[in-house]
mmCIF file of C-alpha atoms in Angstrom:
data_model
loop_
_atom_site.group_PDB
_atom_site.id
_atom_site.type_symbol
_atom_site.label_atom_id
_atom_site.label_comp_id
_atom_site.label_asym_id
_atom_site.label_seq_id
_atom_site.Cartn_x
_atom_site.Cartn_y
_atom_site.Cartn_z
ATOM 1 C CA UNK A 1 185.556 14.336 146.974
ATOM 2 C CA UNK A 2 184.663 12.917 143.558
ATOM 3 C CA UNK A 3 186.410 9.662 142.662
ATOM 4 C CA UNK A 4 187.077 11.050 139.170
ATOM 5 C CA UNK A 5 188.535 14.376 140.332
ATOM 6 C CA UNK A 6 192.188 15.183 139.671
ATOM 7 C CA UNK A 7 194.088 18.330 140.714
ATOM 8 C CA UNK A 8 195.699 20.168 137.817
ATOM 9 C CA UNK A 9 199.423 19.717 138.300
ATOM 10 C CA UNK A 10 201.825 22.611 137.813
ATOM 11 C CA UNK A 11 202.817 23.363 134.228
ATOM 12 C CA UNK A 12 204.277 26.225 132.218
ATOM 13 C CA UNK A 13 200.822 27.675 131.464
ATOM 14 C CA UNK A 14 199.615 28.281 135.017
ATOM 15 C CA UNK A 15 200.472 30.033 138.257
ATOM 16 C CA UNK A 16 201.852 27.326 140.537
ATOM 17 C CA UNK A 17 201.467 26.495 144.221
ATOM 18 C CA UNK A 18 204.988 25.126 144.612
ATOM 19 C CA UNK A 19 204.271 23.532 147.988
ATOM 20 C CA UNK A 20 201.455 21.311 146.696
ATOM 21 C CA UNK A 21 202.506 21.422 143.018
ATOM 22 C CA UNK A 22 199.017 22.457 141.892
ATOM 23 C CA UNK A 23 197.813 25.154 139.501
ATOM 24 C CA UNK A 24 196.204 28.221 141.044
ATOM 25 C CA UNK A 25 193.695 30.706 139.641
ATOM 26 C CA UNK A 26 192.609 34.205 140.573
ATOM 27 C CA UNK A 27 189.912 36.348 138.970
ATOM 28 C CA UNK A 28 188.827 39.907 139.724
ATOM 29 C CA UNK A 29 185.644 41.501 138.404
ATOM 30 C CA UNK A 30 184.562 45.039 137.574
ATOM 31 C CA UNK A 31 182.288 45.375 140.618
ATOM 32 C CA UNK A 32 185.350 44.581 142.775
ATOM 33 C CA UNK A 33 184.465 40.964 143.544
ATOM 34 C CA UNK A 34 187.220 38.384 143.452
ATOM 35 C CA UNK A 35 187.603 34.612 143.435
ATOM 36 C CA UNK A 36 190.720 32.498 143.900
ATOM 37 C CA UNK A 37 191.634 28.887 144.547
ATOM 38 C CA UNK A 38 192.968 25.716 142.924
ATOM 39 C CA UNK A 39 192.384 24.294 139.451
ATOM 40 C CA UNK A 40 191.081 20.763 139.066
ATOM 41 C CA UNK A 41 189.723 18.411 136.398
ATOM 42 C CA UNK A 42 186.540 16.339 136.598
ATOM 43 C CA UNK A 43 183.429 15.404 134.643
ATOM 44 C CA UNK A 44 180.847 18.146 134.104
ATOM 45 C CA UNK A 45 177.277 17.187 133.208
ATOM 46 C CA UNK A 46 174.701 19.398 131.502
ATOM 47 C CA UNK A 47 171.395 17.979 132.739
ATOM 48 C CA UNK A 48 169.047 15.229 131.620
ATOM 49 C CA UNK A 49 167.573 17.343 128.825
ATOM 50 C CA UNK A 50 170.946 17.930 127.179
ATOM 51 C CA UNK A 51 172.165 15.884 124.222
ATOM 52 C CA UNK A 52 175.727 16.613 125.343
ATOM 53 C CA UNK A 53 177.228 13.806 127.410
ATOM 54 C CA UNK A 54 179.317 14.559 130.531
ATOM 55 C CA UNK A 55 182.739 15.921 129.597
ATOM 56 C CA UNK A 56 185.990 16.206 131.516
ATOM 57 C CA UNK A 57 186.854 19.860 131.976
ATOM 58 C CA UNK A 58 189.178 22.078 133.991
ATOM 59 C CA UNK A 59 187.531 24.311 136.580
ATOM 60 C CA UNK A 60 188.369 26.298 139.696
ATOM 61 C CA UNK A 61 187.879 24.991 143.230
ATOM 62 C CA UNK A 62 187.396 28.198 145.187
ATOM 63 C CA UNK A 63 189.162 28.756 148.504
ATOM 64 C CA UNK A 64 188.594 32.513 148.833
ATOM 65 C CA UNK A 65 186.087 35.080 147.556
ATOM 66 C CA UNK A 66 185.171 38.692 148.241
ATOM 67 C CA UNK A 67 182.670 41.381 147.301
ATOM 68 C CA UNK A 68 179.257 40.571 145.845
ATOM 69 C CA UNK A 69 180.259 36.979 145.130
ATOM 70 C CA UNK A 70 180.600 36.500 148.880
ATOM 71 C CA UNK A 71 177.644 38.653 149.947
ATOM 72 C CA UNK A 72 175.202 37.039 147.494
ATOM 73 C CA UNK A 73 176.197 33.490 148.493
ATOM 74 C CA UNK A 74 176.645 32.497 144.855
ATOM 75 C CA UNK A 75 177.000 28.767 144.196
ATOM 76 C CA UNK A 76 179.653 29.446 141.595
ATOM 77 C CA UNK A 77 180.483 31.035 138.254
ATOM 78 C CA UNK A 78 180.479 29.385 134.853
ATOM 79 C CA UNK A 79 182.802 31.237 132.510
ATOM 80 C CA UNK A 80 181.501 31.781 128.980
ATOM 81 C CA UNK A 81 184.162 34.273 127.956
ATOM 82 C CA UNK A 82 187.149 33.643 125.730
ATOM 83 C CA UNK A 83 190.238 31.903 127.046
ATOM 84 C CA UNK A 84 191.591 28.475 127.875
ATOM 85 C CA UNK A 85 189.635 28.210 131.139
ATOM 86 C CA UNK A 86 186.298 29.075 129.528
ATOM 87 C CA UNK A 87 183.974 26.065 129.441
ATOM 88 C CA UNK A 88 183.031 27.106 125.904
ATOM 89 C CA UNK A 89 186.608 27.036 124.630
ATOM 90 C CA UNK A 90 187.259 23.711 126.322
ATOM 91 C CA UNK A 91 184.231 22.074 124.699
ATOM 92 C CA UNK A 92 185.055 23.604 121.308
ATOM 93 C CA UNK A 93 188.656 22.364 121.541
ATOM 94 C CA UNK A 94 187.326 18.869 122.280
ATOM 95 C CA UNK A 95 185.230 19.062 119.111
ATOM 96 C CA UNK A 96 181.977 18.218 120.918
ATOM 97 C CA UNK A 97 180.246 21.536 120.081
ATOM 98 C CA UNK A 98 180.600 24.244 117.452
ATOM 99 C CA UNK A 99 182.041 27.635 118.382
ATOM 100 C CA UNK A 100 178.815 29.410 119.368
ATOM 101 C CA UNK A 101 176.403 29.702 122.264
ATOM 102 C CA UNK A 102 173.169 31.449 123.193
ATOM 103 C CA UNK A 103 172.108 32.688 126.632
ATOM 104 C CA UNK A 104 168.682 34.002 127.667
ATOM 105 C CA UNK A 105 167.903 35.042 131.239
ATOM 106 C CA UNK A 106 164.573 34.066 132.778
ATOM 107 C CA UNK A 107 164.650 36.266 135.868
ATOM 108 C CA UNK A 108 165.905 35.751 139.422
ATOM 109 C CA UNK A 109 162.460 35.169 140.966
ATOM 110 C CA UNK A 110 160.507 33.264 138.319
ATOM 111 C CA UNK A 111 163.331 31.008 137.149
ATOM 112 C CA UNK A 112 163.465 29.694 133.619
ATOM 113 C CA UNK A 113 165.763 31.014 130.939
ATOM 114 C CA UNK A 114 167.728 28.937 128.483
ATOM 115 C CA UNK A 115 171.290 28.282 127.400
ATOM 116 C CA UNK A 116 172.348 26.638 124.163
ATOM 117 C CA UNK A 117 175.927 25.433 123.741
ATOM 118 C CA UNK A 118 176.926 24.878 120.133
ATOM 119 C CA UNK A 119 175.226 25.623 116.831
ATOM 120 C CA UNK A 120 171.688 26.923 116.535
ATOM 121 C CA UNK A 121 169.387 27.713 113.641
ATOM 122 C CA UNK A 122 169.496 31.488 113.340
ATOM 123 C CA UNK A 123 166.176 33.335 112.867
ATOM 124 C CA UNK A 124 165.529 34.731 109.400
ATOM 125 C CA UNK A 125 167.016 38.185 108.959
ATOM 126 C CA UNK A 126 169.345 37.919 111.953
ATOM 127 C CA UNK A 127 171.998 40.670 111.875
ATOM 128 C CA UNK A 128 175.179 40.053 113.820
ATOM 129 C CA UNK A 129 177.442 42.682 115.366
ATOM 130 C CA UNK A 130 181.096 42.303 114.392
ATOM 131 C CA UNK A 131 183.370 41.011 117.153
ATOM 132 C CA UNK A 132 187.154 41.082 117.087
ATOM 133 C CA UNK A 133 188.665 38.146 119.034
ATOM 134 C CA UNK A 134 192.133 39.048 117.769
ATOM 135 C CA UNK A 135 192.262 42.353 119.668
ATOM 136 C CA UNK A 136 195.501 42.488 121.632
ATOM 137 C CA UNK A 137 195.649 43.359 125.300
ATOM 138 C CA UNK A 138 198.218 43.747 128.051
ATOM 139 C CA UNK A 139 199.738 40.618 129.546
ATOM 140 C CA UNK A 140 199.670 42.298 132.950
ATOM 141 C CA UNK A 141 195.859 42.353 132.900
ATOM 142 C CA UNK A 142 195.583 38.615 133.614
ATOM 143 C CA UNK A 143 197.344 36.273 135.977
ATOM 144 C CA UNK A 144 197.575 33.101 133.917
ATOM 145 C CA UNK A 145 196.600 31.449 130.643
ATOM 146 C CA UNK A 146 197.448 34.499 128.531
ATOM 147 C CA UNK A 147 197.616 33.898 124.786
ATOM 148 C CA UNK A 148 197.753 37.516 123.580
ATOM 149 C CA UNK A 149 194.127 37.778 122.418
ATOM 150 C CA UNK A 150 191.276 39.567 124.147
ATOM 151 C CA UNK A 151 189.266 37.398 126.583
ATOM 152 C CA UNK A 152 186.219 39.639 126.051
ATOM 153 C CA UNK A 153 183.408 39.876 123.505
ATOM 154 C CA UNK A 154 184.410 43.087 121.769
ATOM 155 C CA UNK A 155 182.105 44.876 119.357
ATOM 156 C CA UNK A 156 182.435 47.873 117.054
ATOM 157 C CA UNK A 157 180.333 50.615 118.643
ATOM 158 C CA UNK A 158 179.801 53.348 116.057
ATOM 159 C CA UNK A 159 177.090 55.569 117.509
ATOM 160 C CA UNK A 160 174.662 55.987 120.400
ATOM 161 C CA UNK A 161 171.135 57.131 119.565
ATOM 162 C CA UNK A 162 168.640 58.605 122.028
ATOM 163 C CA UNK A 163 165.058 59.041 120.771
ATOM 164 C CA UNK A 164 166.242 58.452 117.216
ATOM 165 C CA UNK A 165 168.924 61.130 117.293
ATOM 166 C CA UNK A 166 172.642 60.273 117.254
ATOM 167 C CA UNK A 167 174.837 61.815 119.908
ATOM 168 C CA UNK A 168 177.602 63.992 118.503
ATOM 169 C CA UNK A 169 180.533 61.755 119.374
ATOM 170 C CA UNK A 170 183.652 60.603 117.574
ATOM 171 C CA UNK A 171 183.436 56.802 117.301
ATOM 172 C CA UNK A 172 187.156 56.579 118.137
ATOM 173 C CA UNK A 173 186.421 57.251 121.817
ATOM 174 C CA UNK A 174 184.847 53.770 122.052
ATOM 175 C CA UNK A 175 187.976 52.071 120.753
ATOM 176 C CA UNK A 176 190.169 51.962 123.859
ATOM 177 C CA UNK A 177 192.434 49.162 125.045
ATOM 178 C CA UNK A 178 189.598 46.623 125.090
ATOM 179 C CA UNK A 179 187.227 48.456 122.763
ATOM 180 C CA UNK A 180 183.535 48.131 123.631
ATOM 181 C CA UNK A 181 182.789 44.999 125.635
ATOM 182 C CA UNK A 182 179.515 43.094 126.030
ATOM 183 C CA UNK A 183 179.370 41.478 129.471
ATOM 184 C CA UNK A 184 176.276 39.721 130.825
ATOM 185 C CA UNK A 185 177.548 39.957 134.397
ATOM 186 C CA UNK A 186 178.361 43.661 134.586
ATOM 187 C CA UNK A 187 176.074 45.534 136.971
ATOM 188 C CA UNK A 188 176.517 48.954 135.363
ATOM 189 C CA UNK A 189 177.092 50.415 131.918
ATOM 190 C CA UNK A 190 180.506 52.096 131.781
ATOM 191 C CA UNK A 191 181.200 54.842 129.238
ATOM 192 C CA UNK A 192 184.119 57.151 128.456
ATOM 193 C CA UNK A 193 183.516 60.495 130.168
ATOM 194 C CA UNK A 194 182.711 62.343 126.935
ATOM 195 C CA UNK A 195 180.087 59.766 125.950
ATOM 196 C CA UNK A 196 178.762 59.586 129.512
ATOM 197 C CA UNK A 197 178.095 63.327 129.647
ATOM 198 C CA UNK A 198 176.454 63.416 126.214
ATOM 199 C CA UNK A 199 174.222 60.424 126.995
ATOM 200 C CA UNK A 200 173.280 61.813 130.413
ATOM 201 C CA UNK A 201 172.330 65.193 128.965
ATOM 202 C CA UNK A 202 170.250 63.607 126.189
ATOM 203 C CA UNK A 203 168.337 61.243 128.493
ATOM 204 C CA UNK A 204 167.760 64.014 131.042
ATOM 205 C CA UNK A 205 165.602 65.838 128.483
ATOM 206 C CA UNK A 206 162.999 63.046 128.753
ATOM 207 C CA UNK A 207 162.500 63.125 132.507
ATOM 208 C CA UNK A 208 158.835 62.910 133.536
ATOM 209 C CA UNK A 209 157.792 64.690 136.744
ATOM 210 C CA UNK A 210 160.212 65.979 139.356
ATOM 211 C CA UNK A 211 163.359 63.932 139.974
ATOM 212 C CA UNK A 212 165.473 65.082 142.899
ATOM 213 C CA UNK A 213 168.409 62.725 142.430
ATOM 214 C CA UNK A 214 170.983 62.161 139.704
ATOM 215 C CA UNK A 215 170.004 59.236 137.471
ATOM 216 C CA UNK A 216 173.645 58.558 136.626
ATOM 217 C CA UNK A 217 176.695 57.517 138.601
ATOM 218 C CA UNK A 218 180.021 59.111 137.731
ATOM 219 C CA UNK A 219 182.696 56.437 138.258
ATOM 220 C CA UNK A 220 186.320 57.188 137.517
ATOM 221 C CA UNK A 221 188.066 53.862 138.182
ATOM 222 C CA UNK A 222 191.106 54.041 135.929
ATOM 223 C CA UNK A 223 191.246 50.266 135.548
ATOM 224 C CA UNK A 224 187.717 49.909 134.186
ATOM 225 C CA UNK A 225 187.160 49.691 130.449
ATOM 226 C CA UNK A 226 183.964 50.719 128.642
ATOM 227 C CA UNK A 227 181.281 48.092 129.283
ATOM 228 C CA UNK A 228 178.031 48.246 127.329
ATOM 229 C CA UNK A 229 175.049 46.373 128.727
ATOM 230 C CA UNK A 230 171.614 47.964 128.287
ATOM 231 C CA UNK A 231 171.771 51.010 126.075
ATOM 232 C CA UNK A 232 169.989 52.558 123.104
ATOM 233 C CA UNK A 233 172.868 52.107 120.746
ATOM 234 C CA UNK A 234 173.936 51.652 117.164
ATOM 235 C CA UNK A 235 176.357 48.729 116.971
ATOM 236 C CA UNK A 236 177.557 48.893 113.410
ATOM 237 C CA UNK A 237 173.857 48.493 112.512
ATOM 238 C CA UNK A 238 170.763 50.557 113.263
ATOM 239 C CA UNK A 239 168.670 50.101 116.410
ATOM 240 C CA UNK A 240 165.740 52.472 116.956
ATOM 241 C CA UNK A 241 164.379 53.276 120.432
ATOM 242 C CA UNK A 242 161.373 55.580 120.844
ATOM 243 C CA UNK A 243 161.561 58.444 123.335
ATOM 244 C CA UNK A 244 158.864 56.883 125.563
ATOM 245 C CA UNK A 245 161.082 53.809 125.989
ATOM 246 C CA UNK A 246 163.927 55.804 127.507
ATOM 247 C CA UNK A 247 163.750 55.973 131.305
#
C-alpha cells in the first residue's frame, strides 16, 4: 500500500459503503463488461517525458470485474470522458492543464501512440465537430457523481455518405437521448435501425467476390445508444470516402 494513499471517505456525492465508511464506484460498458470497487486518492505520475508533475487524484481500486475487462487481463482503465471522476476533469479543475486532450493509438502489437493532456497547437485548417456537453441525460443511467450533464462526447451527426452519396435519412434519427457519441473504447459501431439498414444496403453494393456471411451484426439491446466509431460520415462538415475505401 502506498504511504500517500487515502481512501475516499463517504460524502453526499458518492455511493457509500456504510460498514467501512468509504466511497464505492461501479461502471458498466456497452460490450457488457463491468468494474466495481472502492474510491481512493493518491499521487498519479505521467512519466519522465511529461512536463506535468505528479498530481493527487481520485481513482477506483477495483475489487470486481467481468466481461472483456476480465478476459483480457487489462491492467486498468483511465477515464477520459466527462464527469467528476475523469482524470481530465480533475486536472482541469486543479488548473494544471487546459480543457483539451489528444489521443492517438499506436497499435496493440507495435506499441507507440501518443497522448497529450492540455493545450496543443492545432494544425492549420483544422475543422472541429461541434460537441454539446450540456446535453441532459437520465439520472438513473449512472450510479454516482451525477451533475445533470452528459458524460459522453456528443457530436451533431447530419449525414452518412457512402462512396460520395448521402444516405436518404432524416438527421433527427441520430438525436436520441445521448445523441451521437464518439467512444474510443467501443468495439462496434451502433446505429438506429433505419440508419443501420440503409448503411448496410449501400455498403453491400461494393462487395468484391463472393461473400457467404453477413458483414453486419443486428443488435437490439434497448439500453445501447448510437455509438459512432469508424464510419464514412458527415459530421456537420464534409468527409469524402472513395468507393474503393469501403470494405
